[in-house]
Amino acid sequence: MSIRSPLRAATVAMIALMLPLAACGGATDNSLDALDAELNDGNAQANARDPALTSALHDQIMVDPNLASQSNRDAIRPPSQPYAAPVPTAEGAPVAGDVRVSEATKTAPAAKTDCPNCKAQRESMTLGGLASRQADRRTAACAANVSYSTRWSLRLPADMPLYPDAHVVEAAGNADNGCALRIVSFTSRAPVQSVIDFYYTRATNGGYSADHQADAEGHVLAGSRGNDAYAVFVTKVSGGTQVDLVANNGR
């Protein structure tokens, strides 16, 4: 008995030491569970108070297959209109044709049906290529060394500006060796005739000539004033028009 008693005493002592630790561990686990429950309840209440947050957290991610097919990586020129998802029009918001122009416009004369410039535009793969095919020699000569940046759209001649609601797609220009070439491609919600009338008014008020040509696919308004020349190519697209504007006397 004297041999076993010390072992028994040591065992009892170890058990006594382990009991408080077990109690602490249980208390810690219980505290963490209580904290998790409190946080979950708080988040649930916050979500219930904020429907937008609940929707953002729980709704499925939506993918538009129409936009997914618009990557267009291999195109030399960008598409004829900017990428856009079909969004319902808010009541009173502008729609195609409801583009307000701050100045009075004149009606352009009826178009001539012979339109070689229309074909030149369709066959041009780049804005520089389009400018190189213009009849004006200064424009064609400066088209060889154009650089591309949408900032060129800010340097159009004052009497040949962007249309009021223009969405610039691409722009190019050349300001070297005496050139002042500016070429801008943009889209507008306005109908074809409104765009043509706008630039016809601008051209004639500025002292340019204005020759209106058209075929089944597009219109061209072109003219000159001394050494200054311009050409406006207007094509109907879904929701409005696509415009290529070429001017050899930019700022």
Short mmCIF file of C-alpha atoms in Angstrom, two decimals:
data_model
loop_
_atom_site.label_atom_id
_atom_site.label_comp_id
_atom_site.label_asym_id
_atom_site.label_seq_id
_atom_site.Cartn_x
_atom_site.Cartn_y
_atom_site.Cartn_z
CA MET A 1 0.00 0.00 0.00
CA SER A 2 2.84 2.32 0.75
CA ILE A 3 4.19 1.83 -2.81
CA ARG A 4 0.90 2.54 -4.65
CA SER A 5 -0.22 5.45 -2.52
CA PRO A 6 2.28 7.98 -3.99
CA LEU A 7 1.22 7.03 -7.54
CA ARG A 8 -2.42 7.41 -6.66
CA ALA A 9 -1.77 10.78 -5.10
CA ALA A 10 0.13 11.99 -8.16
CA THR A 11 -2.69 10.85 -10.44
CA VAL A 12 -5.29 12.69 -8.39
CA ALA A 13 -3.16 15.83 -8.45
CA MET A 14 -2.85 15.75 -12.26
CA ILE A 15 -6.59 15.31 -12.70
CA ALA A 16 -7.19 18.25 -10.39
CA LEU A 17 -4.90 20.44 -12.49
CA MET A 18 -6.55 19.44 -15.77
CA LEU A 19 -10.09 20.24 -14.69
CA PRO A 20 -9.68 24.07 -14.71
CA LEU A 21 -8.03 23.90 -18.13
CA ALA A 22 -10.88 21.86 -19.53
CA ALA A 23 -13.30 24.35 -18.05
CA CYS A 24 -11.42 27.24 -19.69
CA GLY A 25 -11.42 25.45 -23.03
CA GLY A 26 -15.11 24.84 -22.86
CA ALA A 27 -15.71 28.45 -21.95
CA THR A 28 -13.62 29.59 -24.93
CA ASP A 29 -15.51 27.34 -27.34
CA ASN A 30 -18.82 28.53 -25.98
CA SER A 31 -17.73 32.18 -26.28
CA LEU A 32 -16.74 31.73 -29.94
CA ASP A 33 -20.03 30.03 -30.73
CA ALA A 34 -21.92 32.86 -29.05
CA LEU A 35 -19.89 35.46 -31.00
CA ASP A 36 -20.57 33.73 -34.31
CA ALA A 37 -24.26 33.60 -33.56
CA GLU A 38 -24.28 37.28 -32.63
CA LEU A 39 -22.49 38.28 -35.85
CA ASN A 40 -24.81 36.16 -37.98
CA ASP A 41 -27.86 37.66 -36.31
CA GLY A 42 -26.46 41.16 -36.83
CA ASN A 43 -25.76 40.51 -40.54
CA ALA A 44 -29.20 39.03 -41.02
CA GLN A 45 -30.81 42.10 -39.44
CA ALA A 46 -28.64 44.45 -41.56
CA ASN A 47 -29.55 42.56 -44.73
CA ALA A 48 -33.21 42.68 -43.82
CA ARG A 49 -32.95 46.46 -43.43
CA ASP A 50 -31.09 46.87 -46.76
CA PRO A 51 -32.83 45.04 -49.64
CA ALA A 52 -30.21 46.27 -52.15
CA LEU A 53 -27.42 44.66 -50.12
CA THR A 54 -29.38 41.44 -49.79
CA SER A 55 -29.96 41.35 -53.55
CA ALA A 56 -26.30 42.06 -54.29
CA LEU A 57 -25.14 39.27 -51.98
CA HIS A 58 -27.62 36.58 -52.95
CA ASP A 59 -28.69 37.16 -56.56
CA GLN A 60 -27.06 35.21 -59.38
CA ILE A 61 -24.42 36.87 -61.57
CA MET A 62 -25.93 37.81 -64.93
CA VAL A 63 -24.06 37.45 -68.23
CA ASP A 64 -25.33 39.02 -71.46
CA PRO A 65 -24.48 36.64 -74.36
CA ASN A 66 -24.93 39.48 -76.85
CA LEU A 67 -22.19 41.54 -75.19
CA ALA A 68 -19.98 38.47 -74.72
CA SER A 69 -19.88 38.06 -78.51
CA GLN A 70 -18.72 41.66 -79.08
CA SER A 71 -15.02 41.23 -78.24
CA ASN A 72 -14.12 42.03 -81.87
CA ARG A 73 -10.39 41.50 -81.19
CA ASP A 74 -9.39 40.86 -84.78
CA ALA A 75 -11.08 43.89 -86.34
CA ILE A 76 -8.85 46.49 -88.00
CA ARG A 77 -11.37 49.21 -87.31
CA PRO A 78 -13.73 49.22 -84.33
CA PRO A 79 -17.41 48.38 -84.79
CA SER A 80 -19.73 50.92 -86.37
CA GLN A 81 -21.22 51.79 -82.98
CA PRO A 82 -20.06 51.57 -79.36
CA TYR A 83 -20.78 48.45 -77.36
CA ALA A 84 -23.98 48.89 -75.38
CA ALA A 85 -26.43 46.68 -73.56
CA PRO A 86 -30.13 47.14 -74.28
CA VAL A 87 -31.25 49.31 -71.36
CA PRO A 88 -34.90 50.34 -71.00
CA THR A 89 -35.38 54.02 -71.78
CA ALA A 90 -36.43 56.07 -68.76
CA GLU A 91 -39.55 58.18 -69.12
CA GLY A 92 -38.64 61.49 -70.71
CA ALA A 93 -35.08 60.42 -71.62
CA PRO A 94 -33.79 61.25 -75.13
CA VAL A 95 -34.30 58.58 -77.77
CA ALA A 96 -33.10 58.29 -81.35
CA GLY A 97 -34.03 61.46 -83.20
CA ASP A 98 -34.44 63.57 -80.05
CA VAL A 99 -31.06 65.34 -80.21
CA ARG A 100 -31.33 69.05 -79.60
CA VAL A 101 -29.10 71.34 -81.66
CA SER A 102 -28.67 74.83 -80.24
CA GLU A 103 -28.51 76.56 -83.63
CA ALA A 104 -30.95 76.88 -86.51
CA THR A 105 -30.14 74.53 -89.37
CA LYS A 106 -30.79 74.66 -93.07
CA THR A 107 -32.07 71.72 -95.08
CA ALA A 108 -29.41 70.18 -97.29
CA PRO A 109 -30.29 69.80 -100.98
CA ALA A 110 -31.32 66.41 -102.31
CA ALA A 111 -28.40 64.05 -102.82
CA LYS A 112 -26.90 63.17 -106.17
CA THR A 113 -27.17 59.45 -106.80
CA ASP A 114 -23.62 59.14 -108.14
CA CYS A 115 -21.47 58.64 -105.04
CA PRO A 116 -17.88 57.45 -105.62
CA ASN A 117 -16.93 58.66 -102.13
CA CYS A 118 -19.48 56.26 -100.60
CA LYS A 119 -17.65 53.33 -102.16
CA ALA A 120 -14.29 54.73 -101.06
CA GLN A 121 -15.49 54.77 -97.45
CA ARG A 122 -16.74 51.20 -97.52
CA GLU A 123 -13.48 49.97 -99.04
CA SER A 124 -11.26 51.83 -96.55
CA MET A 125 -10.06 49.63 -93.69
CA THR A 126 -8.68 52.50 -91.55
CA LEU A 127 -9.35 56.19 -91.01
CA GLY A 128 -5.99 56.97 -92.59
CA GLY A 129 -6.98 54.89 -95.60
CA LEU A 130 -10.22 56.83 -95.89
CA ALA A 131 -8.38 60.16 -95.82
CA SER A 132 -5.86 58.95 -98.42
CA ARG A 133 -8.69 58.36 -100.90
CA GLN A 134 -10.02 61.92 -100.76
CA ALA A 135 -9.90 64.05 -103.89
CA ASP A 136 -8.25 66.93 -102.01
CA ARG A 137 -4.48 66.54 -102.52
CA ARG A 138 -3.50 68.11 -99.20
CA THR A 139 -5.76 65.69 -97.33
CA ALA A 140 -4.48 62.66 -99.23
CA ALA A 141 -0.82 63.65 -98.79
CA CYS A 142 -1.10 64.12 -95.03
CA ALA A 143 -2.95 60.80 -94.59
CA ALA A 144 0.23 58.77 -95.00
CA ASN A 145 1.57 59.50 -91.49
CA VAL A 146 -1.45 59.77 -89.23
CA SER A 147 -1.36 58.71 -85.58
CA TYR A 148 -4.37 57.35 -83.68
CA SER A 149 -5.77 58.84 -80.50
CA THR A 150 -9.23 60.03 -79.46
CA ARG A 151 -7.60 63.34 -78.46
CA TRP A 152 -7.54 64.32 -82.15
CA SER A 153 -11.32 64.72 -81.87
CA LEU A 154 -10.68 67.77 -79.66
CA ARG A 155 -8.72 69.47 -82.43
CA LEU A 156 -11.28 69.61 -85.22
CA PRO A 157 -11.72 72.96 -86.97
CA ALA A 158 -14.10 75.28 -85.14
CA ASP A 159 -16.55 75.37 -88.05
CA MET A 160 -16.61 71.54 -88.35
CA PRO A 161 -17.15 70.33 -84.77
CA LEU A 162 -18.47 67.05 -83.46
CA TYR A 163 -22.23 66.61 -83.57
CA PRO A 164 -23.82 67.64 -80.21
CA ASP A 165 -24.33 64.11 -78.86
CA ALA A 166 -21.33 62.49 -80.60
CA HIS A 167 -19.85 59.37 -79.04
CA VAL A 168 -16.28 59.17 -80.37
CA VAL A 169 -15.26 55.67 -81.45
CA GLU A 170 -11.87 56.41 -83.02
CA ALA A 171 -9.83 59.41 -84.15
CA ALA A 172 -6.62 60.04 -86.06
CA GLY A 173 -4.61 63.04 -87.19
CA ASN A 174 -1.35 64.47 -88.48
CA ALA A 175 0.14 67.77 -87.31
CA ASP A 176 3.64 67.34 -88.83
CA ASN A 177 5.18 69.03 -91.87
CA GLY A 178 2.45 71.61 -92.20
CA CYS A 179 -0.40 69.08 -91.98
CA ALA A 180 -3.54 69.77 -89.97
CA LEU A 181 -5.44 66.60 -90.82
CA ARG A 182 -8.16 65.40 -88.46
CA ILE A 183 -10.28 62.27 -88.95
CA VAL A 184 -12.92 61.27 -86.40
CA SER A 185 -15.37 58.37 -86.35
CA PHE A 186 -18.34 58.73 -84.02
CA THR A 187 -21.94 57.72 -83.50
CA SER A 188 -25.04 59.80 -82.77
CA ARG A 189 -28.65 59.12 -81.81
CA ALA A 190 -29.82 61.65 -84.41
CA PRO A 191 -31.25 60.48 -87.74
CA VAL A 192 -29.18 60.70 -90.92
CA GLN A 193 -30.94 63.78 -92.31
CA SER A 194 -30.44 65.77 -89.10
CA VAL A 195 -26.70 65.11 -89.17
CA ILE A 196 -26.43 66.04 -92.84
CA ASP A 197 -28.42 69.26 -92.29
CA PHE A 198 -26.20 70.18 -89.34
CA TYR A 199 -22.97 69.88 -91.32
CA TYR A 200 -24.50 71.46 -94.43
CA THR A 201 -25.42 74.48 -92.32
CA ARG A 202 -21.96 74.60 -90.74
CA ALA A 203 -20.23 74.29 -94.10
CA THR A 204 -22.24 76.92 -95.98
CA ASN A 205 -22.20 79.37 -93.06
CA GLY A 206 -18.42 78.97 -92.95
CA GLY A 207 -17.94 79.70 -96.64
CA TYR A 208 -17.37 76.12 -97.79
CA SER A 209 -18.96 74.53 -100.80
CA ALA A 210 -21.25 71.57 -100.03
CA ASP A 211 -21.79 68.68 -102.43
CA HIS A 212 -24.30 66.07 -101.24
CA GLN A 213 -24.01 62.55 -102.66
CA ALA A 214 -25.68 59.28 -101.66
CA ASP A 215 -26.22 55.68 -102.66
CA ALA A 216 -28.29 52.88 -101.16
CA GLU A 217 -25.95 52.48 -98.18
CA GLY A 218 -24.83 55.97 -97.14
CA HIS A 219 -24.43 59.71 -97.68
CA VAL A 220 -21.43 61.98 -98.20
CA LEU A 221 -21.30 65.74 -97.79
CA ALA A 222 -18.03 67.24 -99.00
CA GLY A 223 -16.64 70.60 -100.01
CA SER A 224 -13.78 73.09 -99.83
CA ARG A 225 -12.90 76.69 -99.03
CA GLY A 226 -9.65 77.67 -100.70
CA ASN A 227 -7.10 75.12 -99.47
CA ASP A 228 -9.40 73.90 -96.68
CA ALA A 229 -11.46 70.79 -97.36
CA TYR A 230 -13.81 68.49 -95.47
CA ALA A 231 -15.87 65.35 -96.03
CA VAL A 232 -18.63 63.94 -93.84
CA PHE A 233 -19.68 60.30 -94.32
CA VAL A 234 -23.04 59.44 -92.74
CA THR A 235 -24.47 55.93 -92.48
CA LYS A 236 -27.66 54.75 -90.78
CA VAL A 237 -27.11 52.24 -87.96
CA SER A 238 -29.31 50.79 -85.25
CA GLY A 239 -30.43 53.60 -82.95
CA GLY A 240 -29.03 56.50 -85.00
CA THR A 241 -26.10 57.18 -87.31
CA GLN A 242 -22.41 56.42 -87.71
CA VAL A 243 -20.28 59.32 -88.96
CA ASP A 244 -16.74 59.65 -90.31
CA LEU A 245 -15.58 63.27 -90.44
CA VAL A 246 -12.44 64.27 -92.36
CA ALA A 247 -11.01 67.81 -92.29
CA ASN A 248 -7.59 69.06 -93.42
CA ASN A 249 -7.61 72.31 -91.40
CA GLY A 250 -7.81 71.24 -87.79
CA ARG A 251 -6.58 73.23 -84.82
#
